[in-house]
PDB file of C-alpha atoms in Angstrom:
ATOM      1  CA  UNK B   9       4.801  -1.840  -0.056  1.00 63.00           C
ATOM      2  CA  UNK B  10       4.851   1.293  -2.096  1.00 63.00           C
ATOM      3  CA  UNK B  11       3.419   4.660  -2.660  1.00 57.00           C
ATOM      4  CA  UNK B  12       3.664   5.395  -6.464  1.00 44.00           C
ATOM      5  CA  UNK B  13       3.372   8.946  -7.163  1.00 45.00           C
ATOM      6  CA  UNK B  14       5.883  11.530  -8.593  1.00 36.00           C
ATOM      7  CA  UNK B  15       8.569  13.203  -6.459  1.00 37.00           C
ATOM      8  CA  UNK B  16      12.266  13.206  -5.647  1.00 40.00           C
ATOM      9  CA  UNK B  17      14.582  14.384  -2.793  1.00 45.00           C
ATOM     10  CA  UNK B  18      14.805  13.072   0.925  1.00 52.00           C
ATOM     11  CA  UNK B  19      11.174  14.162   2.078  1.00 57.00           C
ATOM     12  CA  UNK B  20       8.507  16.627   2.883  1.00 60.00           C
ATOM     13  CA  UNK B  21       8.814  20.083   4.816  1.00 60.00           C
ATOM     14  CA  UNK B  22       8.113  18.765   8.457  1.00 52.00           C
ATOM     15  CA  UNK B  23       6.331  22.219   8.583  1.00 59.00           C
ATOM     16  CA  UNK B  24       3.736  21.900   6.019  1.00 70.00           C
ATOM     17  CA  UNK B  25       1.813  24.759   4.451  1.00 76.00           C
ATOM     18  CA  UNK B  26      -1.844  25.185   4.814  1.00 78.00           C
ATOM     19  CA  UNK B  27      -2.871  23.320   1.614  1.00 88.00           C
ATOM     20  CA  UNK B  28      -0.576  20.297   2.593  1.00 91.00           C
ATOM     21  CA  UNK B  29      -2.016  20.498   6.306  1.00 91.00           C
ATOM     22  CA  UNK B  30      -5.664  20.307   4.887  1.00 93.00           C
ATOM     23  CA  UNK B  31      -4.975  17.503   2.826  1.00 94.00           C
ATOM     24  CA  UNK B  32      -3.555  15.612   5.512  1.00 95.00           C
ATOM     25  CA  UNK B  33      -6.741  16.453   7.805  1.00 96.00           C
ATOM     26  CA  UNK B  34      -8.991  15.512   4.566  1.00 96.00           C
ATOM     27  CA  UNK B  35      -7.144  11.886   4.407  1.00 97.00           C
ATOM     28  CA  UNK B  36      -7.680  11.660   8.376  1.00 97.00           C
ATOM     29  CA  UNK B  37     -11.354  12.082   7.926  1.00 96.00           C
ATOM     30  CA  UNK B  38     -11.839   9.869   4.934  1.00 97.00           C
ATOM     31  CA  UNK B  39     -12.905   6.459   5.508  1.00 97.00           C
ATOM     32  CA  UNK B  40     -10.567   3.390   4.406  1.00 97.00           C
ATOM     33  CA  UNK B  41     -12.871   2.122   1.619  1.00 97.00           C
ATOM     34  CA  UNK B  42     -12.834   5.783  -0.015  1.00 97.00           C
ATOM     35  CA  UNK B  43      -9.093   6.048   0.480  1.00 97.00           C
ATOM     36  CA  UNK B  44      -8.725   2.513  -1.112  1.00 97.00           C
ATOM     37  CA  UNK B  45     -10.788   3.621  -4.061  1.00 96.00           C
ATOM     38  CA  UNK B  46      -8.920   6.608  -4.490  1.00 94.00           C
ATOM     39  CA  UNK B  47      -5.695   4.454  -4.806  1.00 92.00           C
ATOM     40  CA  UNK B  48      -7.662   2.283  -7.229  1.00 93.00           C
ATOM     41  CA  UNK B  49      -8.744   5.199  -9.465  1.00 91.00           C
ATOM     42  CA  UNK B  50      -4.785   6.356  -9.717  1.00 86.00           C
ATOM     43  CA  UNK B  51      -4.290   3.136 -11.549  1.00 84.00           C
ATOM     44  CA  UNK B  52      -3.919   3.680 -15.404  1.00 81.00           C
ATOM     45  CA  UNK B  53      -6.231   0.947 -16.034  1.00 82.00           C
ATOM     46  CA  UNK B  54      -9.183   2.470 -14.116  1.00 84.00           C
ATOM     47  CA  UNK B  55      -9.518   5.912 -15.651  1.00 79.00           C
ATOM     48  CA  UNK B  56     -12.959   6.511 -16.450  1.00 83.00           C
ATOM     49  CA  UNK B  57     -14.210   3.890 -14.058  1.00 85.00           C
ATOM     50  CA  UNK B  58     -17.566   4.388 -12.288  1.00 91.00           C
ATOM     51  CA  UNK B  59     -16.908   5.495  -8.656  1.00 94.00           C
ATOM     52  CA  UNK B  60     -19.377   2.726  -7.415  1.00 94.00           C
ATOM     53  CA  UNK B  61     -17.259   0.331  -9.049  1.00 92.00           C
ATOM     54  CA  UNK B  62     -14.095   1.569  -7.409  1.00 94.00           C
ATOM     55  CA  UNK B  63     -15.736   1.227  -4.124  1.00 96.00           C
ATOM     56  CA  UNK B  64     -17.262  -1.890  -4.688  1.00 95.00           C
ATOM     57  CA  UNK B  65     -13.754  -3.383  -5.650  1.00 93.00           C
ATOM     58  CA  UNK B  66     -12.147  -1.692  -2.813  1.00 96.00           C
ATOM     59  CA  UNK B  67     -14.643  -2.757  -0.343  1.00 96.00           C
ATOM     60  CA  UNK B  68     -14.229  -6.563  -1.567  1.00 95.00           C
ATOM     61  CA  UNK B  69     -10.174  -6.201  -1.386  1.00 97.00           C
ATOM     62  CA  UNK B  70     -10.103  -4.647   1.977  1.00 98.00           C
ATOM     63  CA  UNK B  71     -12.564  -7.734   3.460  1.00 97.00           C
ATOM     64  CA  UNK B  72     -10.435 -10.190   2.032  1.00 97.00           C
ATOM     65  CA  UNK B  73      -7.340  -8.839   3.496  1.00 97.00           C
ATOM     66  CA  UNK B  74      -8.929  -8.629   6.730  1.00 96.00           C
ATOM     67  CA  UNK B  75     -10.066 -12.396   6.407  1.00 96.00           C
ATOM     68  CA  UNK B  76      -6.451 -13.520   5.108  1.00 95.00           C
ATOM     69  CA  UNK B  77      -5.071 -12.088   8.027  1.00 94.00           C
ATOM     70  CA  UNK B  78      -7.214 -14.326  10.497  1.00 91.00           C
ATOM     71  CA  UNK B  79      -6.578 -17.464   8.776  1.00 82.00           C
ATOM     72  CA  UNK B  80      -2.728 -18.667   9.705  1.00 66.00           C
ATOM     73  CA  UNK B  81      -0.558 -19.658   6.780  1.00 62.00           C
ATOM     74  CA  UNK B  82       0.271 -23.624   7.071  1.00 51.00           C
ATOM     75  CA  UNK B  83       2.325 -23.535   4.008  1.00 55.00           C
ATOM     76  CA  UNK B  84       5.638 -23.287   5.578  1.00 48.00           C
ATOM     77  CA  UNK B  85       6.723 -20.754   2.551  1.00 50.00           C
ATOM     78  CA  UNK B  86       6.514 -17.535   4.673  1.00 51.00           C
ATOM     79  CA  UNK B  87       8.981 -18.410   7.156  1.00 53.00           C
ATOM     80  CA  UNK B  88      11.328 -19.690   4.671  1.00 69.00           C
ATOM     81  CA  UNK B  89      12.155 -15.679   3.769  1.00 80.00           C
ATOM     82  CA  UNK B  90      15.395 -14.050   4.531  1.00 89.00           C
ATOM     83  CA  UNK B  91      14.727 -10.206   5.735  1.00 92.00           C
ATOM     84  CA  UNK B  92      17.559  -7.725   5.175  1.00 94.00           C
ATOM     85  CA  UNK B  93      17.942  -3.858   5.389  1.00 95.00           C
ATOM     86  CA  UNK B  94      19.348  -1.287   2.881  1.00 96.00           C
ATOM     87  CA  UNK B  95      20.011   2.358   3.942  1.00 96.00           C
ATOM     88  CA  UNK B  96      19.558   3.793   0.604  1.00 95.00           C
ATOM     89  CA  UNK B  97      17.090   2.810  -2.587  1.00 94.00           C
ATOM     90  CA  UNK B  98      13.386   3.042  -0.939  1.00 94.00           C
ATOM     91  CA  UNK B  99      13.287   6.799  -1.776  1.00 92.00           C
ATOM     92  CA  UNK B 100      12.820   6.754  -5.580  1.00 83.00           C
ATOM     93  CA  UNK B 101      11.980   9.336  -8.152  1.00 73.00           C
ATOM     94  CA  UNK B 102       8.504   7.901  -8.961  1.00 73.00           C
ATOM     95  CA  UNK B 103       7.780   6.062  -5.830  1.00 84.00           C
ATOM     96  CA  UNK B 104       8.680   5.441  -2.174  1.00 92.00           C
ATOM     97  CA  UNK B 105       9.356   1.945  -1.633  1.00 94.00           C
ATOM     98  CA  UNK B 106       9.145   0.459   2.064  1.00 96.00           C
ATOM     99  CA  UNK B 107      10.013  -3.084   1.204  1.00 94.00           C
ATOM    100  CA  UNK B 108      10.022  -5.539  -1.938  1.00 91.00           C
ATOM    101  CA  UNK B 109       9.864  -9.119  -2.092  1.00 86.00           C
ATOM    102  CA  UNK B 110      12.723 -10.646  -4.347  1.00 84.00           C
ATOM    103  CA  UNK B 111      12.253 -14.280  -5.477  1.00 77.00           C
ATOM    104  CA  UNK B 112      15.668 -15.947  -5.720  1.00 75.00           C
ATOM    105  CA  UNK B 113      17.053 -19.490  -6.701  1.00 73.00           C
ATOM    106  CA  UNK B 114      18.759 -19.737  -3.315  1.00 74.00           C
ATOM    107  CA  UNK B 115      15.924 -18.608  -1.271  1.00 74.00           C
ATOM    108  CA  UNK B 116      13.261 -15.759  -1.301  1.00 81.00           C
ATOM    109  CA  UNK B 117      14.365 -12.241   0.136  1.00 88.00           C
ATOM    110  CA  UNK B 118      12.233  -9.128   1.425  1.00 92.00           C
ATOM    111  CA  UNK B 119      14.566  -5.953   1.485  1.00 95.00           C
ATOM    112  CA  UNK B 120      13.564  -3.256   3.797  1.00 96.00           C
ATOM    113  CA  UNK B 121      14.703   0.362   3.091  1.00 97.00           C
ATOM    114  CA  UNK B 122      15.262   2.284   5.823  1.00 96.00           C
ATOM    115  CA  UNK B 123      15.778   5.889   3.944  1.00 96.00           C
ATOM    116  CA  UNK B 124      11.890   5.090   2.922  1.00 96.00           C
ATOM    117  CA  UNK B 125      11.122   4.060   6.634  1.00 96.00           C
ATOM    118  CA  UNK B 126      12.487   7.589   7.360  1.00 95.00           C
ATOM    119  CA  UNK B 127      10.496   9.245   5.053  1.00 95.00           C
ATOM    120  CA  UNK B 128       7.401   7.658   5.955  1.00 95.00           C
ATOM    121  CA  UNK B 129       8.142   8.572   9.696  1.00 94.00           C
ATOM    122  CA  UNK B 130       8.633  12.376   8.483  1.00 94.00           C
ATOM    123  CA  UNK B 131       5.165  12.152   6.895  1.00 95.00           C
ATOM    124  CA  UNK B 132       3.502  10.712   9.891  1.00 95.00           C
ATOM    125  CA  UNK B 133       5.089  13.277  12.120  1.00 94.00           C
ATOM    126  CA  UNK B 134       3.918  16.376   9.678  1.00 94.00           C
ATOM    127  CA  UNK B 135       0.357  14.814   9.517  1.00 95.00           C
ATOM    128  CA  UNK B 136       0.169  14.576  13.234  1.00 95.00           C
ATOM    129  CA  UNK B 137       0.171  10.796  13.462  1.00 96.00           C
ATOM    130  CA  UNK B 138       3.185  10.166  14.983  1.00 95.00           C
ATOM    131  CA  UNK B 139       1.769   7.877  17.617  1.00 95.00           C
ATOM    132  CA  UNK B 140      -0.118   5.736  15.292  1.00 95.00           C
ATOM    133  CA  UNK B 141       2.856   4.897  13.045  1.00 95.00           C
ATOM    134  CA  UNK B 142       6.003   4.199  15.333  1.00 94.00           C
ATOM    135  CA  UNK B 143       9.102   3.218  13.131  1.00 93.00           C
ATOM    136  CA  UNK B 144       8.809  -0.437  14.442  1.00 95.00           C
ATOM    137  CA  UNK B 145       4.937  -0.836  13.446  1.00 95.00           C
ATOM    138  CA  UNK B 146       5.707   0.622  10.067  1.00 95.00           C
ATOM    139  CA  UNK B 147       8.458  -1.822   9.294  1.00 96.00           C
ATOM    140  CA  UNK B 148       6.268  -4.749  10.557  1.00 95.00           C
ATOM    141  CA  UNK B 149       3.369  -3.398   8.535  1.00 96.00           C
ATOM    142  CA  UNK B 150       5.914  -3.379   5.466  1.00 95.00           C
ATOM    143  CA  UNK B 151       6.954  -7.149   5.962  1.00 95.00           C
ATOM    144  CA  UNK B 152       3.172  -8.106   6.862  1.00 95.00           C
ATOM    145  CA  UNK B 153       2.286  -6.345   3.282  1.00 95.00           C
ATOM    146  CA  UNK B 154       4.858  -8.288   1.455  1.00 93.00           C
ATOM    147  CA  UNK B 155       3.794 -11.309   3.187  1.00 92.00           C
ATOM    148  CA  UNK B 156       0.427 -10.706   2.040  1.00 94.00           C
ATOM    149  CA  UNK B 157       1.405 -10.599  -1.637  1.00 91.00           C
ATOM    150  CA  UNK B 158       3.284 -13.835  -1.235  1.00 88.00           C
ATOM    151  CA  UNK B 159       0.223 -15.505   0.133  1.00 90.00           C
ATOM    152  CA  UNK B 160      -1.853 -14.144  -2.901  1.00 91.00           C
ATOM    153  CA  UNK B 161      -0.065 -16.011  -5.202  1.00 84.00           C
ATOM    154  CA  UNK B 162      -1.918 -18.955  -6.532  1.00 82.00           C
ATOM    155  CA  UNK B 163      -5.247 -20.045  -4.973  1.00 90.00           C
ATOM    156  CA  UNK B 164      -5.558 -17.036  -2.938  1.00 92.00           C
ATOM    157  CA  UNK B 165      -5.304 -14.860  -5.679  1.00 90.00           C
ATOM    158  CA  UNK B 166      -7.870 -16.774  -7.632  1.00 91.00           C
ATOM    159  CA  UNK B 167     -10.297 -16.459  -4.555  1.00 94.00           C
ATOM    160  CA  UNK B 168      -9.920 -12.493  -4.498  1.00 94.00           C
ATOM    161  CA  UNK B 169     -10.770 -12.455  -8.125  1.00 91.00           C
ATOM    162  CA  UNK B 170     -13.546 -14.653  -7.448  1.00 90.00           C
ATOM    163  CA  UNK B 171     -14.786 -12.377  -4.503  1.00 92.00           C
ATOM    164  CA  UNK B 172     -14.477  -9.331  -6.542  1.00 92.00           C
ATOM    165  CA  UNK B 173     -16.308 -10.980  -9.593  1.00 82.00           C
ATOM    166  CA  UNK B 174     -15.339  -8.342 -12.111  1.00 72.00           C
ATOM    167  CA  UNK B 175     -16.815  -9.090 -15.527  1.00 65.00           C
ATOM    168  CA  UNK B 176     -13.861  -8.529 -18.191  1.00 62.00           C
ATOM    169  CA  UNK B 177     -15.667  -9.918 -21.052  1.00 59.00           C
ATOM    170  CA  UNK B 178     -19.254 -11.130 -22.067  1.00 64.00           C
ATOM    171  CA  UNK B 179     -19.944 -12.901 -25.288  1.00 77.00           C
ATOM    172  CA  UNK B 180     -23.500 -13.970 -25.326  1.00 68.00           C
ATOM    173  CA  UNK B 181     -24.152 -16.470 -22.671  1.00 71.00           C
ATOM    174  CA  UNK B 182     -20.252 -16.669 -21.977  1.00 68.00           C
ATOM    175  CA  UNK B 183     -18.556 -14.462 -19.165  1.00 56.00           C
ATOM    176  CA  UNK B 184     -14.771 -13.949 -18.383  1.00 66.00           C
ATOM    177  CA  UNK B 185     -14.035 -13.067 -14.880  1.00 62.00           C
ATOM    178  CA  UNK B 186     -11.205 -10.075 -15.341  1.00 68.00           C
ATOM    179  CA  UNK B 187      -8.210  -9.278 -12.720  1.00 75.00           C
ATOM    180  CA  UNK B 188      -8.863  -5.715 -10.946  1.00 85.00           C
ATOM    181  CA  UNK B 189      -5.309  -4.136 -11.248  1.00 85.00           C
ATOM    182  CA  UNK B 190      -4.346  -3.032  -7.820  1.00 91.00           C
ATOM    183  CA  UNK B 191      -7.137  -4.953  -5.830  1.00 93.00           C
ATOM    184  CA  UNK B 192      -4.203  -7.397  -4.497  1.00 94.00           C
ATOM    185  CA  UNK B 193      -2.254  -4.151  -3.308  1.00 94.00           C
ATOM    186  CA  UNK B 194      -5.564  -2.882  -1.525  1.00 96.00           C
ATOM    187  CA  UNK B 195      -5.827  -6.475   0.107  1.00 97.00           C
ATOM    188  CA  UNK B 196      -2.216  -6.567   1.084  1.00 96.00           C
ATOM    189  CA  UNK B 197      -2.529  -2.898   2.934  1.00 97.00           C
ATOM    190  CA  UNK B 198      -5.629  -4.257   4.900  1.00 97.00           C
ATOM    191  CA  UNK B 199      -3.787  -7.747   5.778  1.00 97.00           C
ATOM    192  CA  UNK B 200      -0.856  -5.460   7.206  1.00 97.00           C
ATOM    193  CA  UNK B 201      -3.528  -3.408   8.882  1.00 97.00           C
ATOM    194  CA  UNK B 202      -5.424  -6.460  10.786  1.00 96.00           C
ATOM    195  CA  UNK B 203      -1.780  -8.259  11.138  1.00 94.00           C
ATOM    196  CA  UNK B 204      -0.086  -5.738  12.745  1.00 95.00           C
ATOM    197  CA  UNK B 205      -3.149  -3.883  14.751  1.00 92.00           C
ATOM    198  CA  UNK B 206      -2.448  -0.626  13.414  1.00 95.00           C
ATOM    199  CA  UNK B 207      -4.635   2.112  15.003  1.00 93.00           C
ATOM    200  CA  UNK B 208      -4.873   3.887  11.349  1.00 95.00           C
ATOM    201  CA  UNK B 209      -4.637   2.148   8.086  1.00 96.00           C
ATOM    202  CA  UNK B 210      -1.684   1.935   6.226  1.00 96.00           C
ATOM    203  CA  UNK B 211      -3.674   3.253   3.321  1.00 97.00           C
ATOM    204  CA  UNK B 212      -3.772   6.548   5.077  1.00 97.00           C
ATOM    205  CA  UNK B 213      -0.288   6.764   5.592  1.00 96.00           C
ATOM    206  CA  UNK B 214       0.474   5.861   1.768  1.00 95.00           C
ATOM    207  CA  UNK B 215      -2.085   8.719   0.725  1.00 95.00           C
ATOM    208  CA  UNK B 216      -0.327  11.028   2.824  1.00 95.00           C
ATOM    209  CA  UNK B 217       2.792  10.192   1.088  1.00 93.00           C
ATOM    210  CA  UNK B 218       1.467  10.505  -2.117  1.00 90.00           C
ATOM    211  CA  UNK B 219       0.231  14.122  -0.940  1.00 91.00           C
ATOM    212  CA  UNK B 220       3.364  15.285   0.493  1.00 89.00           C
ATOM    213  CA  UNK B 221       5.195  14.439  -2.977  1.00 86.00           C
ATOM    214  CA  UNK B 222       2.596  15.598  -5.400  1.00 80.00           C
ATOM    215  CA  UNK B 223       2.589  19.002  -2.898  1.00 67.00           C
ATOM    216  CA  UNK B 224       6.694  19.131  -3.225  1.00 60.00           C
ATOM    217  CA  UNK B 225       6.475  18.391  -6.992  1.00 53.00           C
ATOM    218  CA  UNK B 226       9.263  16.465  -8.824  1.00 41.00           C
ATOM    219  CA  UNK B 227      11.830  19.313  -8.932  1.00 36.00           C
ATOM    220  CA  UNK B 228      11.279  20.595  -5.622  1.00 38.00           C
ATOM    221  CA  UNK B 229      14.311  19.596  -3.429  1.00 32.00           C
ATOM    222  CA  UNK B 230      13.444  17.905   0.122  1.00 34.00           C
ATOM    223  CA  UNK B 231      14.946  19.288   3.255  1.00 28.00           C
ATOM    224  CA  UNK B 232      18.265  17.884   4.677  1.00 26.00           C
ATOM    225  CA  UNK B 233      16.625  17.732   8.307  1.00 24.00           C
ATOM    226  CA  UNK B 234      14.408  14.850   9.095  1.00 26.00           C
ATOM    227  CA  UNK B 235       7.855  12.940   9.121  1.00 28.00           C
ATOM    228  CA  UNK B 236       7.345   8.981   7.455  1.00 31.00           C
ATOM    229  CA  UNK B 237       5.054   4.776   3.114  1.00 37.00           C
ATOM    230  CA  UNK B 238       4.462   0.398  -1.546  1.00 41.00           C
ATOM    231  CA  UNK B 239       2.244   0.983   2.536  1.00 43.00           C
TER     232      UNK B 239
END
């Protein structure tokens, strides 16, 4: 679960200036589908895409993620994952990484980064959303997000592609359905939102983290005192 934006340091100023407060307020007012389309628009492969296409893809991915959260997994592979925590490694120069899934021959592993959880909490507090994102809920959402990505391997991923129904290539009567980069990320956010019964979407927290890092800039150090998301 990542927020892929430029930045460095320990985190945003817990007393943001007027421009950052307005960005947080705008995010709070923006529907989840619009925020999801904004995230897709940040993907290099979607440069120049029509806004209507991004909104349609985002809507399909959100719907798919919610539906997936309502269907119990019976394969057994989700419960066979080891979860561990690391104090450092989640706050990186180009992204904030709450958790990541590592496939190993000895068994799958999900690493939760506590420095990134701290960052996410600082952002949530600075935006005035602290009650919506308590630390335990953010951690659960990060784990659910990684669970969604595992579920999207194989048939469910193909089902998402069919749901979005993006035409990558057409030659005469032949049509090739293409993969929409970032759609699985949107679906995973929706899965975590629904699965963890969060009041506010993880996509909003991801957008707020992106705003905080862009506002700070890649060369401005974060404060040493401790708001708080790859969601």
